[in-house]
PDB file of C-alpha atoms in Angstrom:
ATOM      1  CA  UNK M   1      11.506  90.381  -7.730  1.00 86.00           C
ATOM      2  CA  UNK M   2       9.014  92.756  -7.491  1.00 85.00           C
ATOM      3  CA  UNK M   3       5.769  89.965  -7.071  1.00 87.00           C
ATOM      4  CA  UNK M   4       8.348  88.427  -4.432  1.00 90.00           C
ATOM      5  CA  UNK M   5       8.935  91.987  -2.756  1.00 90.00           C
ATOM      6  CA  UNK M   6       4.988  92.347  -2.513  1.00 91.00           C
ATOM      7  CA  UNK M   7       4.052  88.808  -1.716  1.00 92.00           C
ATOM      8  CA  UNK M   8       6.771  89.458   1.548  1.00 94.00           C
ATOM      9  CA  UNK M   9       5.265  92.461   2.411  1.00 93.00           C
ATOM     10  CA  UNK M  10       2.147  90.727   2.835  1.00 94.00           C
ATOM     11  CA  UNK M  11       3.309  87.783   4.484  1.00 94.00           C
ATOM     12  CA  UNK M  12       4.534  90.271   7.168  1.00 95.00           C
ATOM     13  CA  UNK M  13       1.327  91.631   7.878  1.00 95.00           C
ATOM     14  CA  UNK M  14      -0.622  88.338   7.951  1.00 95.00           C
ATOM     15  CA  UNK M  15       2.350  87.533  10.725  1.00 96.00           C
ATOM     16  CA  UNK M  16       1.935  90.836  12.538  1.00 96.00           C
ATOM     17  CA  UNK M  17      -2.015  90.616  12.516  1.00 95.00           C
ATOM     18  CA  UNK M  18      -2.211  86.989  14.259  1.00 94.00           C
ATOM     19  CA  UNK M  19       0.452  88.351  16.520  1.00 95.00           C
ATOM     20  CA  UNK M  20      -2.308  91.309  17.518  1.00 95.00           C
ATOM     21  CA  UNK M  21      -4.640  89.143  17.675  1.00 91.00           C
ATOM     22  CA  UNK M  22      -2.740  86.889  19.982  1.00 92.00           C
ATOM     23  CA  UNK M  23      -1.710  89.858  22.253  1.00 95.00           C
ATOM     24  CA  UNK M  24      -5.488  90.843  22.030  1.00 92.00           C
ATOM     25  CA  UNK M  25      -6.588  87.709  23.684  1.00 88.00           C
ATOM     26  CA  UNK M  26      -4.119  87.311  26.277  1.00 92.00           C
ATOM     27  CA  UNK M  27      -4.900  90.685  26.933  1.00 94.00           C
ATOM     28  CA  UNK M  28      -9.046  90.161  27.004  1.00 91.00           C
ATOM     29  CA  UNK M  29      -8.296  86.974  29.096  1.00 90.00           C
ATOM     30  CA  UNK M  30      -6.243  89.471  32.161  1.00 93.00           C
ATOM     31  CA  UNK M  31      -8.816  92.195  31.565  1.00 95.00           C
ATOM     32  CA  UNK M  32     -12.219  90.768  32.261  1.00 94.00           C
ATOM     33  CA  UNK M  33     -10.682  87.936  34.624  1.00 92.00           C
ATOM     34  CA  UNK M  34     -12.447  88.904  37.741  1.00 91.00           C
ATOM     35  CA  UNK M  35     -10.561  90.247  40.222  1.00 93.00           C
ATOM     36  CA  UNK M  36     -11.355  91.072  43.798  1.00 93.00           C
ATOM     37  CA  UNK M  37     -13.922  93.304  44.706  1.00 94.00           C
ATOM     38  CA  UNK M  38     -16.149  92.296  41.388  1.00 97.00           C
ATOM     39  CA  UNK M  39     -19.872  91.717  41.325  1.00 96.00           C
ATOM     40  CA  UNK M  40     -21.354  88.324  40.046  1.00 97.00           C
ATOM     41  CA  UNK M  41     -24.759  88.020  38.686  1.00 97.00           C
ATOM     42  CA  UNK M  42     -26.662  85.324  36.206  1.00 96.00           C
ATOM     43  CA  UNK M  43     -26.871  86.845  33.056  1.00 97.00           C
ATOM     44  CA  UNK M  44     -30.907  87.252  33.205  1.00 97.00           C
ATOM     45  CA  UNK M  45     -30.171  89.479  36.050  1.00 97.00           C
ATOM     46  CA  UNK M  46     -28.666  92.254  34.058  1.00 97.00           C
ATOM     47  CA  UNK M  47     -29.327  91.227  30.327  1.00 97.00           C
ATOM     48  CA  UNK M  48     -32.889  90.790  28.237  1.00 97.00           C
ATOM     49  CA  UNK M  49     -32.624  87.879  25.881  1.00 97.00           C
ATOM     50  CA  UNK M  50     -34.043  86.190  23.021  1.00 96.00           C
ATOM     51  CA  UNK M  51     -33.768  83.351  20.478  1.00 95.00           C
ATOM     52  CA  UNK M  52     -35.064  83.731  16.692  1.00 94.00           C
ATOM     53  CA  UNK M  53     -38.211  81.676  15.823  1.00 92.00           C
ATOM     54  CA  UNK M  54     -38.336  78.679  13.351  1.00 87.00           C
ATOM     55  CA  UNK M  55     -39.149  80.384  10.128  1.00 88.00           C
ATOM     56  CA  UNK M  56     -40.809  77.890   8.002  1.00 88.00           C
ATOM     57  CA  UNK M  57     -39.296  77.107   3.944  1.00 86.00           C
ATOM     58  CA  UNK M  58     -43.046  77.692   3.114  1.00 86.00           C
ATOM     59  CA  UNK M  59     -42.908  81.258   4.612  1.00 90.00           C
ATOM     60  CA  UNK M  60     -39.565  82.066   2.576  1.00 89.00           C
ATOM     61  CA  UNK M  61     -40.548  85.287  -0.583  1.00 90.00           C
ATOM     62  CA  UNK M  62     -38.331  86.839  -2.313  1.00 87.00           C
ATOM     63  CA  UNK M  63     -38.618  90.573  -0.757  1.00 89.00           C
ATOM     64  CA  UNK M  64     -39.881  92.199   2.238  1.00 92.00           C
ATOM     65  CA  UNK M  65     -38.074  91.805   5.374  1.00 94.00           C
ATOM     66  CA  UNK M  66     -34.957  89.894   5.529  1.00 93.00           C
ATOM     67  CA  UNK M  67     -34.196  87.053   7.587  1.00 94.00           C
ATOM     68  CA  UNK M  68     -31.292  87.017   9.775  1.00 93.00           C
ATOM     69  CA  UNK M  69     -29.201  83.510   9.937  1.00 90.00           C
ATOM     70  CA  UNK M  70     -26.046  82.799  11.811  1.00 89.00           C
ATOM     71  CA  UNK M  71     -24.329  82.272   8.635  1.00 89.00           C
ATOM     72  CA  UNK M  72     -25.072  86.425   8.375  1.00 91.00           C
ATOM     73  CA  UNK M  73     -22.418  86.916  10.697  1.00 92.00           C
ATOM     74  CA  UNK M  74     -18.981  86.311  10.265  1.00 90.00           C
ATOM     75  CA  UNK M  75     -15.522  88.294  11.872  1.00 87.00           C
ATOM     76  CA  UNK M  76     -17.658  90.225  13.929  1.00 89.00           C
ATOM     77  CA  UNK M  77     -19.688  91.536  10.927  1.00 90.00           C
ATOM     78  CA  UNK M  78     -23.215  91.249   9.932  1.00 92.00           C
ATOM     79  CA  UNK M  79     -23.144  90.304   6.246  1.00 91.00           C
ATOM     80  CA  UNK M  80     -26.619  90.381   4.926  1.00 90.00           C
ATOM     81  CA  UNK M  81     -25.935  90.332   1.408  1.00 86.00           C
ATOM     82  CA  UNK M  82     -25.020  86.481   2.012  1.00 73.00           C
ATOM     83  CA  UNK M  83     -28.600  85.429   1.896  1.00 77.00           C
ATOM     84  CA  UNK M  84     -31.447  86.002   0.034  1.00 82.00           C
ATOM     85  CA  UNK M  85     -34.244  85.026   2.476  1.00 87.00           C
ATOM     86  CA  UNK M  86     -37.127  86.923   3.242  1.00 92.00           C
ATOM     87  CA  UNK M  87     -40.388  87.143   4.523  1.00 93.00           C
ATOM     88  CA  UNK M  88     -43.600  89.462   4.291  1.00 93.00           C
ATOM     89  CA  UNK M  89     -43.751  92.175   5.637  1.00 94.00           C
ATOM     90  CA  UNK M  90     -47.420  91.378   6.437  1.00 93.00           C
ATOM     91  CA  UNK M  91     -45.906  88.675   8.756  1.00 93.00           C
ATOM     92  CA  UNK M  92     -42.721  90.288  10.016  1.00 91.00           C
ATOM     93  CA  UNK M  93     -45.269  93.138  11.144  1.00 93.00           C
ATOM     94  CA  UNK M  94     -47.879  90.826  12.312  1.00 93.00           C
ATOM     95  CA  UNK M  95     -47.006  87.535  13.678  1.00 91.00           C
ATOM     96  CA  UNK M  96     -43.381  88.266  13.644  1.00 94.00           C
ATOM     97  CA  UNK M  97     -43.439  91.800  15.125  1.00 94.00           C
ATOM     98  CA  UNK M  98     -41.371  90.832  18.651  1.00 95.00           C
ATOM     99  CA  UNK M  99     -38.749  88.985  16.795  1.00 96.00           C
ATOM    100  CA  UNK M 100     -37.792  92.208  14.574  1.00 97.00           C
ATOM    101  CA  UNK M 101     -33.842  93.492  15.093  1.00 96.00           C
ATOM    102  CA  UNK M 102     -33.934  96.976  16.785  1.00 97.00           C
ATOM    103  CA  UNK M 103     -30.312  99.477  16.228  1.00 96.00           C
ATOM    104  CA  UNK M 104     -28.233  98.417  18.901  1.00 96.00           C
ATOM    105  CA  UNK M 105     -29.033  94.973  19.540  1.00 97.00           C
ATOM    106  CA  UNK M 106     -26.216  92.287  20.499  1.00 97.00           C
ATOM    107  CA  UNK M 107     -26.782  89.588  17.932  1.00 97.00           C
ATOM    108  CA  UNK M 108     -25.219  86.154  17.753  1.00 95.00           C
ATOM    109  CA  UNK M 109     -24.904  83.059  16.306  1.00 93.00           C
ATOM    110  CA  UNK M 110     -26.086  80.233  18.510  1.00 90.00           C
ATOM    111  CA  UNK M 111     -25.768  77.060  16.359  1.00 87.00           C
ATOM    112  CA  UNK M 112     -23.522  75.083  13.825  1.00 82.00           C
ATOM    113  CA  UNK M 113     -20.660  77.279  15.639  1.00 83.00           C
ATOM    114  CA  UNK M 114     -17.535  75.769  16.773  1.00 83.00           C
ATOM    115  CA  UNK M 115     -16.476  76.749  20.264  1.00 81.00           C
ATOM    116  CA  UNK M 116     -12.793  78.344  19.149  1.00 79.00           C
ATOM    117  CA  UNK M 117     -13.868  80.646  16.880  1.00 83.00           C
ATOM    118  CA  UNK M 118     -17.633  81.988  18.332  1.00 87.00           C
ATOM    119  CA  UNK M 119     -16.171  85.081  19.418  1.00 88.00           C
ATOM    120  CA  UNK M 120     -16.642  85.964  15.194  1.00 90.00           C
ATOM    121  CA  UNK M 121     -20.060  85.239  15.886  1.00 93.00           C
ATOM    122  CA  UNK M 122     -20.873  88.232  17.702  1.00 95.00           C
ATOM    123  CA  UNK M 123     -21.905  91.170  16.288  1.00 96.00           C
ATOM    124  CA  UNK M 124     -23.777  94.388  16.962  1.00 96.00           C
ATOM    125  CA  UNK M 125     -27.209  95.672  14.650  1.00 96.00           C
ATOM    126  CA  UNK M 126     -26.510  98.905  13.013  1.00 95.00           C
ATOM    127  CA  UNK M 127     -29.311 101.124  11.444  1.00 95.00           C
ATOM    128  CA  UNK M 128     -28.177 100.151   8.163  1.00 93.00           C
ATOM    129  CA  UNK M 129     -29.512  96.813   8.770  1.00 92.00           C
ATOM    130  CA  UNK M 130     -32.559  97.790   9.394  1.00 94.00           C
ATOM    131  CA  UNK M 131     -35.546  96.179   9.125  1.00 95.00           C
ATOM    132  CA  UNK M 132     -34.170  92.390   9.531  1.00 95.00           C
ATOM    133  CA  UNK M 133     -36.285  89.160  11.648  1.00 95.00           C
ATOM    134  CA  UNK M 134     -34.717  87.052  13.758  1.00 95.00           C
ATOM    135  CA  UNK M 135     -34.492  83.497  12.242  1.00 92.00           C
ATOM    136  CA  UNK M 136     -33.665  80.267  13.840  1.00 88.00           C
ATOM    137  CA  UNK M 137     -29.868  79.847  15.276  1.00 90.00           C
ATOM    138  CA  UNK M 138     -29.510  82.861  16.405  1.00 94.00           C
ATOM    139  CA  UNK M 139     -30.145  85.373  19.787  1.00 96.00           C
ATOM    140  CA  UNK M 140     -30.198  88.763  20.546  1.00 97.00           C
ATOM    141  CA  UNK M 141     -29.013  90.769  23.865  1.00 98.00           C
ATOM    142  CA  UNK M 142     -30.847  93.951  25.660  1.00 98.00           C
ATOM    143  CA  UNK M 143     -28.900  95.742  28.281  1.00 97.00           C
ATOM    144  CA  UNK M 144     -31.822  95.926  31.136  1.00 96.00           C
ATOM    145  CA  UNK M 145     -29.694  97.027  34.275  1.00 96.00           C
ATOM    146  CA  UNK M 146     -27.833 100.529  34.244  1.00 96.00           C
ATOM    147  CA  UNK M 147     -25.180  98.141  36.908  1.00 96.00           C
ATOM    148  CA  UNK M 148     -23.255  96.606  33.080  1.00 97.00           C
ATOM    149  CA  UNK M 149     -22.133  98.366  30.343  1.00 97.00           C
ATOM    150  CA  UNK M 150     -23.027  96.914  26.405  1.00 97.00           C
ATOM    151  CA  UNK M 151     -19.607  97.657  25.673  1.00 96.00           C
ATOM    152  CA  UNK M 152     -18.293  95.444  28.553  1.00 97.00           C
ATOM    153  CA  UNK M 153     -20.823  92.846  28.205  1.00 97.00           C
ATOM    154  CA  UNK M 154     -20.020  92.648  24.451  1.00 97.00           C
ATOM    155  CA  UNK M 155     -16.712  91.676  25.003  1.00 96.00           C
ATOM    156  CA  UNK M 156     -17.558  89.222  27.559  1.00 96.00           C
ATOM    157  CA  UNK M 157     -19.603  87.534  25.008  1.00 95.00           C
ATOM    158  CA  UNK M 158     -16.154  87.434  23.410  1.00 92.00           C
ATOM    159  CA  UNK M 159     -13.981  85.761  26.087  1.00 91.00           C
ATOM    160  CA  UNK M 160     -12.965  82.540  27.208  1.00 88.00           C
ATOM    161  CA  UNK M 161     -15.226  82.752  30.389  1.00 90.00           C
ATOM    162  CA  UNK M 162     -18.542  82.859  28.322  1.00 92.00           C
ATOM    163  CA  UNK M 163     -17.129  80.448  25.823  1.00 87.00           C
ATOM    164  CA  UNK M 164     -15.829  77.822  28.515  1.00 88.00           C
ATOM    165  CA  UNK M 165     -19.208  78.470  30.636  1.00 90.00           C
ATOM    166  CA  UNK M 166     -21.761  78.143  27.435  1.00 87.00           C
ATOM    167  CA  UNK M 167     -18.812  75.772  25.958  1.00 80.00           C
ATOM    168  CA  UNK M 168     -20.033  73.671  29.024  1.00 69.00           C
ATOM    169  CA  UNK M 169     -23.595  73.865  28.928  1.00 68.00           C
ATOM    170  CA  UNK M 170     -24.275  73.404  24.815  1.00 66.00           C
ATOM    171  CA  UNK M 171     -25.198  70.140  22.900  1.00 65.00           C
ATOM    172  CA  UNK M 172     -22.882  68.999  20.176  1.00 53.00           C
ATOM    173  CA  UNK M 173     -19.550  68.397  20.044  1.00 53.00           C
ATOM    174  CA  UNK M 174     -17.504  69.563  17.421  1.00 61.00           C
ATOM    175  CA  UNK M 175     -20.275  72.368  16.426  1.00 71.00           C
ATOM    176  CA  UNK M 176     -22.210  74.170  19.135  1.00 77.00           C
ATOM    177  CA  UNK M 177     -26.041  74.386  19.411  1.00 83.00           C
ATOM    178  CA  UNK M 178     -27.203  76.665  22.435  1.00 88.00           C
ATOM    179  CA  UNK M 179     -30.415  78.573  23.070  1.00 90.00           C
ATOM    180  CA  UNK M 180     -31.553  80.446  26.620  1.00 93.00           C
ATOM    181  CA  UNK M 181     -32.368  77.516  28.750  1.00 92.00           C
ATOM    182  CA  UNK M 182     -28.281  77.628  28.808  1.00 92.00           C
ATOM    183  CA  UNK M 183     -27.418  81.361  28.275  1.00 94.00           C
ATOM    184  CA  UNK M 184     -29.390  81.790  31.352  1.00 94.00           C
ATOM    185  CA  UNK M 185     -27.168  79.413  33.523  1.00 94.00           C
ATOM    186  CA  UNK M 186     -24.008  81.900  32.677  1.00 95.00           C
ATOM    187  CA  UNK M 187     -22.521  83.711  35.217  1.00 96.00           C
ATOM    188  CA  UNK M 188     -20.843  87.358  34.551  1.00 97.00           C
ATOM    189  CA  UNK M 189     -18.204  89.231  36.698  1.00 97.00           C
ATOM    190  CA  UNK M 190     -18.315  92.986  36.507  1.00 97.00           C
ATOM    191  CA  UNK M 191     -16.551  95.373  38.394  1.00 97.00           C
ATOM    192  CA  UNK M 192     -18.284  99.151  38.561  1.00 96.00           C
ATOM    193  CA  UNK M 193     -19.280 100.858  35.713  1.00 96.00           C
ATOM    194  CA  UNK M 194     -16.520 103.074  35.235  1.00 96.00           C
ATOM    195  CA  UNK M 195     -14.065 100.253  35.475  1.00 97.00           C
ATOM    196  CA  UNK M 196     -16.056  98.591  33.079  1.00 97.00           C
ATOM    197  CA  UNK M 197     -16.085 101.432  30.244  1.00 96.00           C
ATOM    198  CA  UNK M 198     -12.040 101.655  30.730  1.00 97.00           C
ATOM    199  CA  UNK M 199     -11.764  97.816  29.798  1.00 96.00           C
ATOM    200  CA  UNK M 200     -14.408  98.172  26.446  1.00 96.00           C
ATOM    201  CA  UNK M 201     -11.856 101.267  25.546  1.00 96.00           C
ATOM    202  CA  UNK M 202      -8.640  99.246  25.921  1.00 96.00           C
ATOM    203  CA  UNK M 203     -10.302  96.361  23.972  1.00 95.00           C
ATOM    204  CA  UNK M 204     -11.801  98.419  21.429  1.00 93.00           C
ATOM    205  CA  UNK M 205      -8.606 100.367  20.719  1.00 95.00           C
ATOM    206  CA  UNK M 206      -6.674  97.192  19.940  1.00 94.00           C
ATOM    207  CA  UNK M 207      -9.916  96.173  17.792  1.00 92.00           C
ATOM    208  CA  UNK M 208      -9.462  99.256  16.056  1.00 93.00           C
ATOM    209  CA  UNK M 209      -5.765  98.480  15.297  1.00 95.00           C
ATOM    210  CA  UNK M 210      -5.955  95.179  13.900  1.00 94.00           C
ATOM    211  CA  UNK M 211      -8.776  96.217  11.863  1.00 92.00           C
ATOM    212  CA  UNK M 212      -7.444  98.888  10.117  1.00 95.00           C
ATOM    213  CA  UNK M 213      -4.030  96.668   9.495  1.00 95.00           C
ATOM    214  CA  UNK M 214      -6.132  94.271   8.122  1.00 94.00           C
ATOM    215  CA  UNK M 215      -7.733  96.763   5.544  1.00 94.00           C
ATOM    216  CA  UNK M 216      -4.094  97.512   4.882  1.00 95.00           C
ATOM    217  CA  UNK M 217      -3.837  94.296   4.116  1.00 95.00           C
ATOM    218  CA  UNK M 218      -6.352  94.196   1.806  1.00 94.00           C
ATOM    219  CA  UNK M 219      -5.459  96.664  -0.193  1.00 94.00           C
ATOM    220  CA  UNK M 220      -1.663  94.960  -0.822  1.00 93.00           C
ATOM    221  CA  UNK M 221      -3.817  91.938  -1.852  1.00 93.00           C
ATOM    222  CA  UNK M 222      -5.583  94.051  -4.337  1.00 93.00           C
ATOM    223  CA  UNK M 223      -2.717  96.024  -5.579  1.00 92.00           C
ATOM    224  CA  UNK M 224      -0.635  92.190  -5.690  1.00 92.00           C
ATOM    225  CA  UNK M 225      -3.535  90.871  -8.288  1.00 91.00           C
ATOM    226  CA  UNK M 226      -3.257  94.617 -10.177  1.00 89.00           C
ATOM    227  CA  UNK M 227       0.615  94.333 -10.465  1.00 87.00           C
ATOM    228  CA  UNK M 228       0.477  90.596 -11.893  1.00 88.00           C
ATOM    229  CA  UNK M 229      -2.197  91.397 -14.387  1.00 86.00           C
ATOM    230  CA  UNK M 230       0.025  94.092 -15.749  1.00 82.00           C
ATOM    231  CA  UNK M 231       3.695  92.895 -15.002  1.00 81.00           C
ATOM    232  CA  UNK M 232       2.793  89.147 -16.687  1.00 82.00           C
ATOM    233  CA  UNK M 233       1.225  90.851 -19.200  1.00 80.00           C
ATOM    234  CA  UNK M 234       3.593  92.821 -20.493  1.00 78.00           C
ATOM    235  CA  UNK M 235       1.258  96.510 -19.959  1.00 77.00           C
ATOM    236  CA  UNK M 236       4.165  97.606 -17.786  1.00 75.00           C
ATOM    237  CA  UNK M 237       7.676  96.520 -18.357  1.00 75.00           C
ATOM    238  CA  UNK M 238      10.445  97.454 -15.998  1.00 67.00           C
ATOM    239  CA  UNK M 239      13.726  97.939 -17.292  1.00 68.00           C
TER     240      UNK M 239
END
């Protein structure tokens, strides 16, 4: 009864998360929808882009700088223990030196990627992550006009307009492959700046929410596995 008890507790949050997450979209979708009044500029208007080089096998050591790979990021996180690619720093300082991450770059996965679920694909460069090359299938984003907010455009990199414009534009079917001959060809709507910053705050609050149920989550899975190893083990017995 008391496995049962846990295992429904945690069914209820699962439920409860995807209905955030649900709410979350629809939400997103209404939010950055434009509306009248909004500005509309090609991406390369407002935005400095790149696409990670073709790192060669032969190029591959086992320390230095790491390589980043769009398997790196998944749920929005940048996961760099998942690989254990390198290369020199001789040649990530030499031949590689525009292609290193800087703090704040807007870094995504641009291949192998299916279209419903690229919005985990996105993810921002912290510090921590520092120093880390770009590597093939993948692209980075610069804010270059002081007209769009990162916060704003980072969602929008998120929603159903980029991923029904690039969703348009990519090769492949089932997985995408995209690179800035098609990024370039995406429009963005934006309304002023301030308008702009009160959307990333709304979105970002309900980001905040679902992640920290989802660490609650967590832990009920890891207090579940804790309570069967002792319960079916006879260490604790309830009477």
């Amino acid at each position: 009864t008391v496995l049962s008890d846990m295992d429904a507790l945690i069914g209820n949050l699962e439920k409860l998360i995807e209905k955030k997450r649900m709410i979350k979209q629809g939400a997103m979708q209404e939010l950055l929808k434009p509306k009248e009044g909004w500005n509309v500029k090609k991406l390369p208007e407002l935005v400095w882009f790149q696409e990670g080089p073709g790192v060669r096998n032969s190029q591959f050591t086992n320390s230095g700088v790491k390589l980043l790979n769009g398997t790196n990021i998944e749920d929005g996180k940048l996961l760099l223990e998942k690989t254990d690619r390198y290369i020199s720093e001789k040649e990530a300082n030499g031949w590689y030196s525009h292609f290193l991450v800087d703090e704040g770059d807007i870094l995504i996965a641009c291949s192998g990627v299916s279209i419903d679920k690229f919005d985990k694909k996105v993810t921002i460069a912290n510090l921590s992550n520092l120093p880390l090359c770009m590597n093939t299938s993948t692209m980075r984003f610069k804010i270059k006009s002081n007209l769009l907010s990162k916060a704003f455009f980072f969602h929008f990199l998120k929603s159903k307009s980029f991923k029904d414009q690039i969703g348009g534009k990519a090769t492949g079917s089932a997985q995408l492959n995209f690179g800035p001959s098609h990024v370039k060809l995406v429009e963005i709507h934006y309304p002023n700046f301030y308008e702009q910053e009160r959307i990333s705050h709304i979105i970002t609050d309900m980001d905040t929410e679902i992640d920290a149920m989802e660490g609650k989550l967590e832990k009920c899975r890891i207090i579940k596995i804790g309570m069967m190893q002792n319960l079916l083990t006879g260490k604790i017995r309830l009477i």
